[in-house]
XYZ file of C-alpha atoms in Angstrom:
516
model
C -36.993 35.993 -162.294
C -38.240 39.252 -163.753
C -38.483 41.851 -161.006
C -38.483 45.621 -161.085
C -35.004 47.023 -160.687
C -33.979 50.308 -159.126
C -34.449 52.960 -161.773
C -31.142 54.709 -162.415
C -29.952 57.514 -164.610
C -27.051 55.296 -165.632
C -27.809 51.881 -167.149
C -25.286 49.131 -167.707
C -24.472 47.989 -171.220
C -25.992 44.569 -170.484
C -29.366 46.311 -170.046
C -29.586 46.982 -173.772
C -31.696 44.901 -176.130
C -28.758 43.836 -178.325
C -27.060 40.642 -177.094
C -25.054 37.701 -178.435
C -26.062 35.354 -175.617
C -27.955 32.194 -176.677
C -31.705 31.988 -176.127
C -32.175 29.666 -173.089
C -34.780 26.962 -173.729
C -35.924 24.486 -171.072
C -37.155 21.042 -172.146
C -38.968 19.104 -169.396
C -39.863 15.510 -170.234
C -39.420 12.177 -168.477
C -38.506 10.465 -171.769
C -34.849 10.944 -172.659
C -35.526 10.302 -176.332
C -37.847 13.309 -176.450
C -35.005 15.632 -175.469
C -32.783 14.090 -178.143
C -35.434 14.566 -180.812
C -36.087 18.113 -179.650
C -32.353 18.849 -179.811
C -32.239 17.562 -183.384
C -35.291 19.625 -184.392
C -34.411 23.022 -182.920
C -30.769 22.755 -181.847
C -29.584 24.750 -184.843
C -32.352 27.346 -184.643
C -31.155 30.958 -184.825
C -33.303 33.991 -184.101
C -32.032 37.579 -184.343
C -28.509 36.241 -184.800
C -28.616 34.275 -181.547
C -28.689 30.473 -181.261
C -30.726 28.491 -178.773
C -29.227 26.685 -175.765
C -31.260 23.753 -174.439
C -31.442 22.680 -170.798
C -32.859 19.252 -169.936
C -35.024 18.327 -166.945
C -36.586 14.867 -166.589
C -38.988 15.507 -163.688
C -40.740 18.214 -161.703
C -37.972 18.627 -159.108
C -35.260 19.112 -161.747
C -37.479 21.533 -163.623
C -38.095 23.637 -160.522
C -34.360 23.765 -159.809
C -33.616 24.931 -163.338
C -36.380 27.552 -163.268
C -35.070 28.909 -159.965
C -31.572 29.432 -161.383
C -32.325 31.485 -164.493
C -34.933 33.001 -166.725
C -35.769 30.951 -169.794
C -36.989 32.378 -173.052
C -39.062 29.269 -173.828
C -40.123 26.305 -171.670
C -41.509 23.076 -173.156
C -43.422 21.123 -170.495
C -44.614 17.523 -170.825
C -48.042 17.243 -169.195
C -47.806 13.728 -167.752
C -44.671 12.977 -165.732
C -44.580 12.433 -161.965
C -48.323 12.987 -161.963
C -50.988 13.224 -164.617
C -50.902 17.037 -164.462
C -47.231 17.609 -163.591
C -46.681 19.917 -166.580
C -49.683 22.053 -165.697
C -48.474 22.305 -162.105
C -45.108 23.522 -163.425
C -46.943 26.199 -165.398
C -48.672 27.402 -162.230
C -45.371 27.248 -160.341
C -43.661 29.387 -162.971
C -46.412 31.980 -163.205
C -47.653 32.114 -159.600
C -44.803 31.046 -157.317
C -41.898 32.442 -159.325
C -43.919 35.370 -160.727
C -42.359 34.929 -164.142
C -44.609 36.473 -166.815
C -42.187 36.583 -169.745
C -41.130 32.984 -170.356
C -43.120 31.546 -173.275
C -44.661 28.145 -172.516
C -45.390 25.272 -174.891
C -47.323 22.297 -173.481
C -46.509 18.866 -174.970
C -48.227 15.512 -174.444
C -48.152 12.072 -175.938
C -51.394 10.972 -174.320
C -54.773 11.907 -175.839
C -57.125 13.718 -173.457
C -54.408 15.398 -171.395
C -54.468 18.717 -173.230
C -55.053 21.675 -170.877
C -58.477 23.243 -170.645
C -58.943 26.550 -172.464
C -59.329 28.414 -169.153
C -55.898 27.136 -168.051
C -54.368 28.197 -171.351
C -55.825 31.704 -171.005
C -55.208 32.207 -167.293
C -51.595 31.022 -167.317
C -50.541 32.520 -170.643
C -49.722 29.203 -172.342
C -48.484 29.929 -175.838
C -48.735 26.596 -177.582
C -49.828 22.972 -177.439
C -48.010 20.139 -179.240
C -49.194 16.548 -179.634
C -46.064 14.419 -179.701
C -47.772 11.787 -181.819
C -48.466 14.180 -184.694
C -45.688 16.700 -184.194
C -43.109 17.300 -186.895
C -39.733 19.000 -186.701
C -41.036 21.839 -188.835
C -44.060 22.414 -186.576
C -41.843 22.365 -183.488
C -39.363 24.793 -185.031
C -42.208 27.100 -185.983
C -43.735 26.929 -182.484
C -40.406 27.636 -180.763
C -39.533 30.432 -183.202
C -42.919 32.055 -182.555
C -42.349 31.707 -178.797
C -38.876 33.264 -179.065
C -40.322 36.175 -180.988
C -42.940 36.688 -178.266
C -40.311 36.542 -175.512
C -38.085 39.000 -177.399
C -40.950 41.442 -177.804
C -41.783 41.217 -174.104
C -38.126 41.872 -173.263
C -38.058 44.914 -175.511
C -41.311 46.142 -174.003
C -39.885 45.724 -170.501
C -36.713 47.578 -171.449
C -38.792 50.370 -172.974
C -40.800 50.556 -169.774
C -37.589 50.684 -167.713
C -36.212 53.436 -169.949
C -39.425 55.426 -169.567
C -39.196 54.896 -165.816
C -35.584 56.156 -165.891
C -36.696 59.204 -167.827
C -39.574 59.852 -165.434
C -37.304 59.388 -162.425
C -34.820 61.847 -163.862
C -37.487 64.402 -164.714
C -39.033 64.005 -161.252
C -35.650 64.570 -159.628
C -35.133 67.583 -161.864
C -38.438 69.114 -160.790
C -37.799 68.285 -157.120
C -34.346 69.816 -157.294
C -35.522 72.998 -158.988
C -38.282 73.313 -156.385
C -35.793 72.792 -153.551
C -33.394 75.337 -155.023
C -36.124 77.989 -155.266
C -37.652 77.378 -151.829
C -34.566 76.929 -149.663
C -33.623 79.829 -147.372
C -31.035 82.326 -148.523
C -28.206 80.725 -146.548
C -28.812 77.219 -147.947
C -25.975 75.489 -149.802
C -27.689 75.000 -153.149
C -24.677 73.273 -154.705
C -24.865 70.507 -152.115
C -28.581 70.096 -152.817
C -27.767 69.509 -156.495
C -25.027 67.006 -155.648
C -27.355 65.124 -153.317
C -29.901 64.776 -156.115
C -27.204 63.604 -158.529
C -26.314 60.843 -156.082
C -29.963 59.740 -156.004
C -30.047 59.633 -159.791
C -26.866 57.647 -160.225
C -27.669 55.308 -157.297
C -24.188 53.798 -157.254
C -22.687 54.963 -153.956
C -19.540 52.845 -154.129
C -18.468 53.983 -157.587
C -20.011 57.430 -157.795
C -18.373 60.774 -157.337
C -19.128 64.273 -158.509
C -17.591 67.721 -158.327
C -18.888 71.136 -159.264
C -16.265 73.556 -160.565
C -16.815 77.229 -161.413
C -14.630 79.610 -163.386
C -14.355 82.894 -161.548
C -12.711 86.126 -162.601
C -9.977 87.083 -160.162
C -9.061 90.344 -161.861
C -8.996 91.825 -165.349
C -7.761 89.191 -167.779
C -7.232 86.468 -165.154
C -9.561 83.602 -164.284
C -9.344 80.734 -161.847
C -11.144 77.418 -161.473
C -12.696 76.941 -158.044
C -14.129 73.709 -156.680
C -17.522 74.675 -155.262
C -18.424 71.327 -153.750
C -17.618 67.642 -154.071
C -19.244 64.429 -152.990
C -17.569 61.618 -151.168
C -17.038 58.267 -152.870
C -14.328 58.293 -155.532
C -13.656 61.999 -155.105
C -13.339 62.034 -151.309
C -9.916 63.689 -151.360
C -11.177 66.578 -153.483
C -14.117 67.009 -151.150
C -11.646 67.550 -148.314
C -8.716 69.358 -149.963
C -10.158 71.208 -152.961
C -9.492 71.337 -156.690
C -5.733 70.734 -156.471
C -6.445 67.285 -155.041
C -8.289 66.145 -158.167
C -6.693 63.426 -160.255
C -4.797 64.932 -163.191
C -6.992 63.142 -165.741
C -10.141 64.410 -164.053
C -8.774 67.934 -163.895
C -7.866 67.774 -167.580
C -11.390 66.710 -168.533
C -12.893 69.548 -166.524
C -10.475 72.094 -167.971
C -11.190 70.891 -171.520
C -14.946 71.114 -170.982
C -14.550 74.609 -169.570
C -12.238 75.740 -172.380
C -14.382 74.361 -175.208
C -17.658 75.254 -173.483
C -18.961 71.791 -174.261
C -20.168 68.653 -172.507
C -18.460 65.279 -172.811
C -19.963 61.833 -172.198
C -17.370 59.075 -171.718
C -17.658 55.410 -170.701
C -16.739 56.121 -167.082
C -17.468 59.821 -166.584
C -19.589 62.719 -167.721
C -18.721 66.425 -167.940
C -21.652 68.804 -168.303
C -20.871 72.434 -169.169
C -23.358 74.978 -167.793
C -23.057 78.557 -169.130
C -23.581 81.625 -166.960
C -24.959 85.108 -167.597
C -22.283 86.406 -165.214
C -19.554 84.739 -167.283
C -18.847 82.378 -164.396
C -19.743 79.058 -166.060
C -19.788 75.739 -164.260
C -18.763 72.197 -165.071
C -20.415 69.219 -163.381
C -18.066 66.236 -163.427
C -19.723 62.907 -162.621
C -17.758 59.678 -162.286
C -19.865 56.550 -162.727
C -19.217 52.804 -163.056
C -17.067 51.968 -166.076
C -18.982 50.494 -168.970
C -22.215 52.306 -168.139
C -23.922 54.748 -170.433
C -25.369 58.000 -169.197
C -28.694 59.371 -170.319
C -26.848 62.276 -171.829
C -29.665 64.646 -172.613
C -31.417 64.170 -169.279
C -28.201 64.608 -167.294
C -27.340 67.695 -169.319
C -30.824 69.129 -168.748
C -30.608 68.378 -165.034
C -27.212 70.009 -164.495
C -27.814 73.044 -166.690
C -31.258 73.694 -165.187
C -29.860 73.361 -161.680
C -27.063 75.789 -162.556
C -29.544 78.270 -164.059
C -31.849 78.191 -161.043
C -28.936 78.422 -158.613
C -27.565 81.445 -160.444
C -31.005 83.056 -160.599
C -31.487 82.454 -156.884
C -28.065 83.947 -156.184
C -28.793 87.011 -158.316
C -32.183 87.376 -156.662
C -30.534 87.195 -153.262
C -28.086 89.913 -154.287
C -30.973 92.113 -155.390
C -32.803 91.444 -152.131
C -29.661 92.226 -150.166
C -29.254 95.506 -152.031
C -32.905 96.335 -151.387
C -32.498 95.485 -147.731
C -29.496 97.764 -147.463
C -31.433 100.588 -149.123
C -34.327 100.059 -146.711
C -31.947 100.142 -143.757
C -30.255 103.285 -145.021
C -33.621 105.000 -145.411
C -34.819 103.732 -142.025
C -31.641 104.857 -140.303
C -31.996 108.297 -141.863
C -35.499 108.552 -140.406
C -34.322 107.380 -137.009
C -31.370 109.787 -137.057
C -33.767 112.668 -137.653
C -35.774 111.625 -134.617
C -32.574 111.257 -132.575
C -32.768 107.433 -132.504
C -29.772 105.207 -133.245
C -29.527 103.366 -136.541
C -29.171 99.988 -134.865
C -32.655 100.408 -133.406
C -34.263 99.533 -136.741
C -31.815 96.673 -137.328
C -32.632 95.172 -133.954
C -36.382 95.561 -134.472
C -36.021 93.750 -137.812
C -33.975 90.927 -136.299
C -36.338 90.622 -133.300
C -39.295 90.387 -135.676
C -37.667 87.605 -137.683
C -36.987 85.540 -134.558
C -40.491 86.131 -133.177
C -42.038 85.073 -136.492
C -39.972 81.883 -136.525
C -40.906 81.104 -132.915
C -44.576 81.565 -133.803
C -44.153 78.911 -136.484
C -44.522 81.230 -139.459
C -42.710 80.246 -142.707
C -39.050 81.233 -143.014
C -39.805 83.586 -145.889
C -42.238 85.543 -143.689
C -39.576 86.049 -141.055
C -37.011 87.069 -143.653
C -39.465 89.536 -145.192
C -40.320 91.049 -141.800
C -36.640 91.551 -141.066
C -36.482 93.802 -144.116
C -39.917 95.396 -143.739
C -40.117 96.270 -140.035
C -37.244 98.812 -140.090
C -39.673 101.047 -142.021
C -42.230 101.036 -139.189
C -41.613 104.712 -138.411
C -41.081 105.926 -141.991
C -44.056 108.269 -141.566
C -42.025 110.394 -139.140
C -40.390 112.068 -142.139
C -43.515 114.266 -142.260
C -43.592 115.152 -138.576
C -42.308 118.717 -137.883
C -39.021 118.989 -135.999
C -40.632 120.971 -133.195
C -42.790 117.944 -132.454
C -40.445 115.131 -133.411
C -37.426 116.502 -131.506
C -39.201 118.124 -128.581
C -37.213 117.189 -125.478
C -40.154 117.275 -123.041
C -43.645 115.801 -123.067
C -45.991 116.550 -125.964
C -49.155 118.593 -125.644
C -52.481 117.122 -126.723
C -52.294 118.786 -130.128
C -48.693 117.773 -130.599
C -49.541 114.176 -129.707
C -52.290 114.200 -132.339
C -49.727 115.312 -134.901
C -47.216 112.668 -133.767
C -49.752 109.861 -134.128
C -50.297 110.711 -137.765
C -46.942 109.129 -138.616
C -48.621 105.698 -138.722
C -51.132 106.737 -141.416
C -48.490 108.730 -143.283
C -46.160 105.719 -143.334
C -48.942 103.520 -144.693
C -49.781 106.087 -147.366
C -46.146 106.233 -148.468
C -45.825 102.490 -148.848
C -49.134 100.790 -149.591
C -49.292 101.454 -153.344
C -46.074 99.556 -154.001
C -46.562 96.008 -155.331
C -43.354 94.541 -153.931
C -44.168 92.113 -151.068
C -41.649 93.784 -148.755
C -43.185 97.220 -149.315
C -46.701 95.864 -148.800
C -45.594 94.241 -145.547
C -43.889 97.471 -144.507
C -47.121 99.377 -145.189
C -48.994 97.044 -142.834
C -46.315 97.379 -140.179
C -46.250 101.176 -140.436
C -50.029 101.398 -140.105
C -50.593 98.876 -137.312
C -47.584 98.651 -135.023
C -49.224 101.092 -132.582
C -52.547 99.239 -132.500
C -53.238 97.415 -129.217
C -54.731 93.999 -128.565
C -57.484 95.515 -126.397
C -58.472 98.087 -129.056
C -57.089 101.204 -127.349
C -54.267 101.841 -129.838
C -54.045 104.042 -132.907
C -54.722 105.046 -135.624
C -57.810 102.829 -136.133
C -58.392 101.282 -132.698
C -58.155 97.761 -134.113
C -58.281 94.920 -131.622
C -57.328 91.240 -131.432
C -57.003 89.452 -134.739
C -58.147 92.574 -136.578
C -54.522 93.633 -136.207
C -52.349 91.952 -138.812
C -49.810 89.507 -137.376
C -47.060 91.697 -138.861
C -48.257 94.623 -136.745
C -48.609 92.484 -133.616
C -45.058 91.135 -133.958
C -43.535 94.533 -134.656
C -45.353 96.068 -131.672
C -43.560 93.748 -129.241
C -40.197 94.078 -131.027
C -40.387 97.896 -131.135
C -41.415 98.385 -127.517
C -38.863 95.892 -126.221
C -36.044 97.676 -128.013
C -37.294 101.119 -127.004
C -37.370 100.379 -123.271
C -34.142 98.329 -123.262
C -32.038 100.988 -125.024
C -30.625 104.350 -123.993
C -32.198 107.448 -125.538
C -31.301 111.117 -125.290
C -34.292 111.566 -123.019
C -33.979 108.413 -120.869
C -31.787 105.557 -119.740
C -32.369 101.904 -120.687
C -34.469 99.866 -118.290
C -32.910 96.822 -116.589
C -33.479 93.776 -118.765
C -35.506 91.870 -116.170
C -37.832 94.860 -115.850
C -38.156 95.047 -119.648
C -39.213 91.424 -119.789
C -41.686 91.851 -116.955
C -43.172 94.891 -118.670
C -43.766 93.042 -121.962
C -45.313 90.063 -120.164
C -47.530 92.328 -118.036
C -49.089 93.811 -121.175
C -50.097 90.430 -122.607
C -53.761 90.568 -123.585
C -53.793 94.348 -123.152
C -51.320 96.017 -125.492
C -49.855 92.849 -126.973
C -51.110 89.637 -128.544
C -50.756 86.869 -125.882
C -49.385 84.454 -128.497
C -46.644 86.896 -129.490
C -45.791 87.496 -125.824
C -45.519 83.745 -125.290
C -43.183 83.572 -128.278
C -41.218 86.495 -126.809
C -40.666 84.532 -123.606
C -39.709 81.395 -125.533
C -37.028 83.103 -127.646
C -35.938 85.674 -125.063
C -32.343 84.400 -124.947
C -32.109 84.716 -128.745
C -33.362 88.299 -128.536
C -30.717 89.132 -125.956
C -28.054 87.664 -128.254
C -29.261 89.926 -131.087
C -29.259 92.905 -128.703
C -25.639 92.176 -127.865
C -24.559 91.697 -131.495
C -26.296 94.895 -132.659
C -25.470 97.039 -129.644
C -25.356 100.826 -130.116
């Protein structure tokens, strides 16, 4: 029966409209002579280059068995057989029980007064009514030909709908993939995300395999082909051992696509060439069931778009990494001037990222804080050496000068539009504010303090008291933890302190990895 099939990017050749198979026609009548006459009338009928093939059923049971086995283009039902309305019951069985909307139905009767009511004709999509007593071969041929044409049009409409569904499925997967590639964290394997989506599109796990190969410059004038990732299935060995394990024919197709900078669509495989602004182009090789046809343009769009977004994300990550390094260099220079160690700012950044994650903030917030928080003391560049490097305690006036570093840091950073700089401006201004409102520079309290400032406050103090300085020794770790917890609701946000306790072991691991 006609049911929705899984929508795939690859459709078998037998899904196409063109066919040489005969049109199946079911003749249901309890009079054997009627089948013989019908065979004589339409047996040589040809429509769209295809003949008809008649199947005989002499009662309701035989008809139901035949209908259950295959889809018929046309069904001719005698009304009166086992019962006075046997033909009409077969119509209901076909439409309701078997849910078959495409088969064209012609009702036939030799008894006056047994014609179906108009409501039945309309409700059950009956396409014709023939009175055996007045029927002619020409009328029957015309009725069956009209029914075949209707069935053919419905088939074409269904195939068009399936093709549209395939297109929509492919476009939806494309959009989903591009979204995933742009929202995944920096350490995500974007190539595997693309391959996973390709598997969903092909939907043929037993005969599907795909590899992604990139051409990379080893040195001046020399390139190499590297297998970035491979799926399982038919290319399992390559997934485990790399490009040298590829079948020679597969490797040749990939090399040819790379050399000619072109895509190739064969009966059992597809190579899509994806150019690169870094001159490191890619080739997606997809093996699919033999005899299938790929939606070439959609597959090409999918692979090339995925390659473009992946490359853009990689370039963006390189820019962000360079920016992060510049921020750390600047932050370390500030800390060196104030006789702090460079790893102090790295630890504060890493602590802030972990605290943000523990608080349930999005990954991108934690990643941004890791870059931004090292600039928390950037304002100290304007503090005179006699204050900044004074070995003893500060006088009242000196302390007033020292506290200005928060406002100076904010002033240096807040006009920049980059999200990292804007976050750093907030951190610089508010990391000395206290939950109870006794901090500086603006005596903010509670939620008036931005979450960035509240997180950095805990990270900064924890690192300060747990590390050696020229003017003091590091506190024991258990005392450091007790100190942070004791200031919950006073200096620190209770929620951040709770997060601090929850991820304490992770913070200690960072402290060990970034030790001075």
